[in-house]
Amino acid sequence: MKIKLDENLPSTLVAVLQAAGHDVDTVPGEGIAGASDPQVWAAAQSAGRLLITQDLDFSDVSRFRPGTHHGLVLVRLNNPSRRALYRRILDALELEDSESWKRCFVVVTERKTRVRRP
């Protein structure tokens, strides 16, 4: 899967996700750290990547309607420590049918993963 990690996620995810066979790019790696949300979104979409973020500016499902983009995963943890984020994102990608998340709006919490499909 083609993934773009937002700058608010642990960079240690990159190597692990790549080892699992994902094509991973990051906002800092692309040189757009600190860029506006529309710029980050445009970069993910132009590259055909699923964006994984914690940024609540991406939480409006009517704005990011399933089927209108390459995929969006919003991670919402009560205690978003680096370790908790790392573990929960890996678990979600490994234990769920993450390949089916293309073109979907996905919300990952501590206890569940909600997928809104086109």
mmCIF file of C-alpha atoms in Angstrom:
data_model
loop_
_atom_site.group_PDB
_atom_site.id
_atom_site.type_symbol
_atom_site.label_atom_id
_atom_site.label_comp_id
_atom_site.label_asym_id
_atom_site.label_seq_id
_atom_site.Cartn_x
_atom_site.Cartn_y
_atom_site.Cartn_z
ATOM 1 C CA MET A 1 0.000 0.000 0.000
ATOM 2 C CA LYS A 2 1.176 3.548 -0.736
ATOM 3 C CA ILE A 3 1.181 5.522 2.528
ATOM 4 C CA LYS A 4 2.043 9.085 3.511
ATOM 5 C CA LEU A 5 2.681 9.644 7.233
ATOM 6 C CA ASP A 6 1.905 13.091 8.557
ATOM 7 C CA GLU A 7 4.543 14.893 10.596
ATOM 8 C CA ASN A 8 2.614 14.255 13.828
ATOM 9 C CA LEU A 9 3.376 10.524 13.753
ATOM 10 C CA PRO A 10 6.503 8.665 14.921
ATOM 11 C CA SER A 11 9.160 8.481 12.216
ATOM 12 C CA THR A 12 10.091 5.018 13.548
ATOM 13 C CA LEU A 13 7.001 3.711 11.732
ATOM 14 C CA VAL A 14 8.641 4.204 8.353
ATOM 15 C CA ALA A 15 11.146 1.343 8.470
ATOM 16 C CA VAL A 16 8.669 -1.081 10.036
ATOM 17 C CA LEU A 17 5.957 -0.327 7.484
ATOM 18 C CA GLN A 18 8.465 -0.581 4.637
ATOM 19 C CA ALA A 19 9.630 -3.955 5.969
ATOM 20 C CA ALA A 20 5.983 -5.061 5.896
ATOM 21 C CA GLY A 21 5.890 -4.248 2.177
ATOM 22 C CA HIS A 22 4.314 -0.790 2.223
ATOM 23 C CA ASP A 23 5.589 2.089 0.093
ATOM 24 C CA VAL A 24 5.968 4.800 2.758
ATOM 25 C CA ASP A 25 6.579 8.509 2.340
ATOM 26 C CA THR A 26 6.510 11.160 5.058
ATOM 27 C CA VAL A 27 5.576 14.814 5.184
ATOM 28 C CA PRO A 28 9.041 15.771 6.580
ATOM 29 C CA GLY A 29 10.773 13.490 4.078
ATOM 30 C CA GLU A 30 9.049 15.289 1.252
ATOM 31 C CA GLY A 31 10.186 18.624 2.658
ATOM 32 C CA ILE A 32 6.718 19.926 3.464
ATOM 33 C CA ALA A 33 6.849 19.813 7.279
ATOM 34 C CA GLY A 34 4.971 22.810 8.606
ATOM 35 C CA ALA A 35 3.021 23.158 5.360
ATOM 36 C CA SER A 36 -0.686 23.894 5.423
ATOM 37 C CA ASP A 37 -3.161 21.039 5.613
ATOM 38 C CA PRO A 38 -4.329 21.653 2.026
ATOM 39 C CA GLN A 39 -0.698 21.342 0.848
ATOM 40 C CA VAL A 40 -0.216 18.078 2.765
ATOM 41 C CA TRP A 41 -3.507 16.735 1.417
ATOM 42 C CA ALA A 42 -2.633 17.732 -2.156
ATOM 43 C CA ALA A 43 0.773 16.037 -1.876
ATOM 44 C CA ALA A 44 -0.811 12.795 -0.644
ATOM 45 C CA GLN A 45 -3.448 12.869 -3.353
ATOM 46 C CA SER A 46 -1.093 13.703 -6.221
ATOM 47 C CA ALA A 47 1.116 10.772 -5.175
ATOM 48 C CA GLY A 48 -1.872 8.427 -4.831
ATOM 49 C CA ARG A 49 -1.141 7.785 -1.143
ATOM 50 C CA LEU A 50 -3.283 6.960 1.863
ATOM 51 C CA LEU A 51 -2.690 9.745 4.399
ATOM 52 C CA ILE A 52 -2.289 8.712 8.052
ATOM 53 C CA THR A 53 -2.603 11.604 10.505
ATOM 54 C CA GLN A 54 -3.743 12.734 13.954
ATOM 55 C CA ASP A 55 -4.720 16.177 12.693
ATOM 56 C CA LEU A 56 -8.375 16.898 13.522
ATOM 57 C CA ASP A 57 -8.559 19.261 10.547
ATOM 58 C CA PHE A 58 -8.974 16.042 8.549
ATOM 59 C CA SER A 59 -11.897 14.775 10.654
ATOM 60 C CA ASP A 60 -14.762 16.159 8.552
ATOM 61 C CA VAL A 61 -16.138 13.143 6.704
ATOM 62 C CA SER A 62 -18.328 15.380 4.504
ATOM 63 C CA ARG A 63 -15.214 17.228 3.319
ATOM 64 C CA PHE A 64 -13.187 14.020 2.888
ATOM 65 C CA ARG A 65 -16.036 11.888 1.586
ATOM 66 C CA PRO A 66 -15.123 8.246 0.920
ATOM 67 C CA GLY A 67 -14.521 7.541 -2.736
ATOM 68 C CA THR A 68 -13.279 11.062 -3.507
ATOM 69 C CA HIS A 69 -9.654 10.464 -2.486
ATOM 70 C CA HIS A 70 -6.957 7.794 -2.151
ATOM 71 C CA GLY A 71 -7.682 7.150 1.528
ATOM 72 C CA LEU A 72 -7.481 8.867 4.885
ATOM 73 C CA VAL A 73 -6.723 7.354 8.297
ATOM 74 C CA LEU A 74 -7.374 9.568 11.297
ATOM 75 C CA VAL A 75 -5.768 8.224 14.483
ATOM 76 C CA ARG A 76 -7.539 9.361 17.673
ATOM 77 C CA LEU A 77 -6.020 8.052 20.898
ATOM 78 C CA ASN A 78 -6.774 9.334 24.398
ATOM 79 C CA ASN A 79 -3.077 9.109 25.280
ATOM 80 C CA PRO A 80 -1.210 9.593 22.001
ATOM 81 C CA SER A 81 2.311 8.894 23.205
ATOM 82 C CA ARG A 82 4.823 7.922 20.551
ATOM 83 C CA ARG A 83 4.801 4.333 21.769
ATOM 84 C CA ALA A 84 0.977 4.140 21.808
ATOM 85 C CA LEU A 85 0.724 5.626 18.311
ATOM 86 C CA TYR A 86 3.394 3.297 16.976
ATOM 87 C CA ARG A 87 1.732 0.192 18.423
ATOM 88 C CA ARG A 88 -1.848 1.095 17.495
ATOM 89 C CA ILE A 89 -1.051 2.041 13.902
ATOM 90 C CA LEU A 90 0.935 -1.139 13.381
ATOM 91 C CA ASP A 91 -1.833 -3.243 14.933
ATOM 92 C CA ALA A 92 -4.487 -1.594 12.774
ATOM 93 C CA LEU A 93 -2.511 -2.119 9.577
ATOM 94 C CA GLU A 94 -1.571 -5.708 10.454
ATOM 95 C CA LEU A 95 -4.778 -6.979 12.061
ATOM 96 C CA GLU A 96 -7.366 -5.222 9.908
ATOM 97 C CA ASP A 97 -7.959 -5.579 6.179
ATOM 98 C CA SER A 98 -6.009 -2.387 5.554
ATOM 99 C CA GLU A 99 -5.631 -3.101 1.835
ATOM 100 C CA SER A 100 -9.370 -2.424 1.559
ATOM 101 C CA TRP A 101 -8.917 1.087 3.009
ATOM 102 C CA LYS A 102 -8.130 2.610 -0.363
ATOM 103 C CA ARG A 103 -10.609 5.432 -1.059
ATOM 104 C CA CYS A 104 -12.024 5.098 2.490
ATOM 105 C CA PHE A 105 -12.254 7.377 5.525
ATOM 106 C CA VAL A 106 -10.892 5.407 8.495
ATOM 107 C CA VAL A 107 -10.865 6.355 12.173
ATOM 108 C CA VAL A 108 -8.561 4.362 14.452
ATOM 109 C CA THR A 109 -9.089 4.565 18.221
ATOM 110 C CA GLU A 110 -7.711 2.507 21.101
ATOM 111 C CA ARG A 111 -10.450 -0.067 20.853
ATOM 112 C CA LYS A 112 -11.720 -0.091 17.324
ATOM 113 C CA THR A 113 -11.279 0.841 13.713
ATOM 114 C CA ARG A 114 -14.222 2.407 11.873
ATOM 115 C CA VAL A 115 -14.119 2.300 8.094
ATOM 116 C CA ARG A 116 -16.422 4.425 5.957
ATOM 117 C CA ARG A 117 -16.460 3.060 2.447
ATOM 118 C CA PRO A 118 -17.492 4.725 -0.810
#
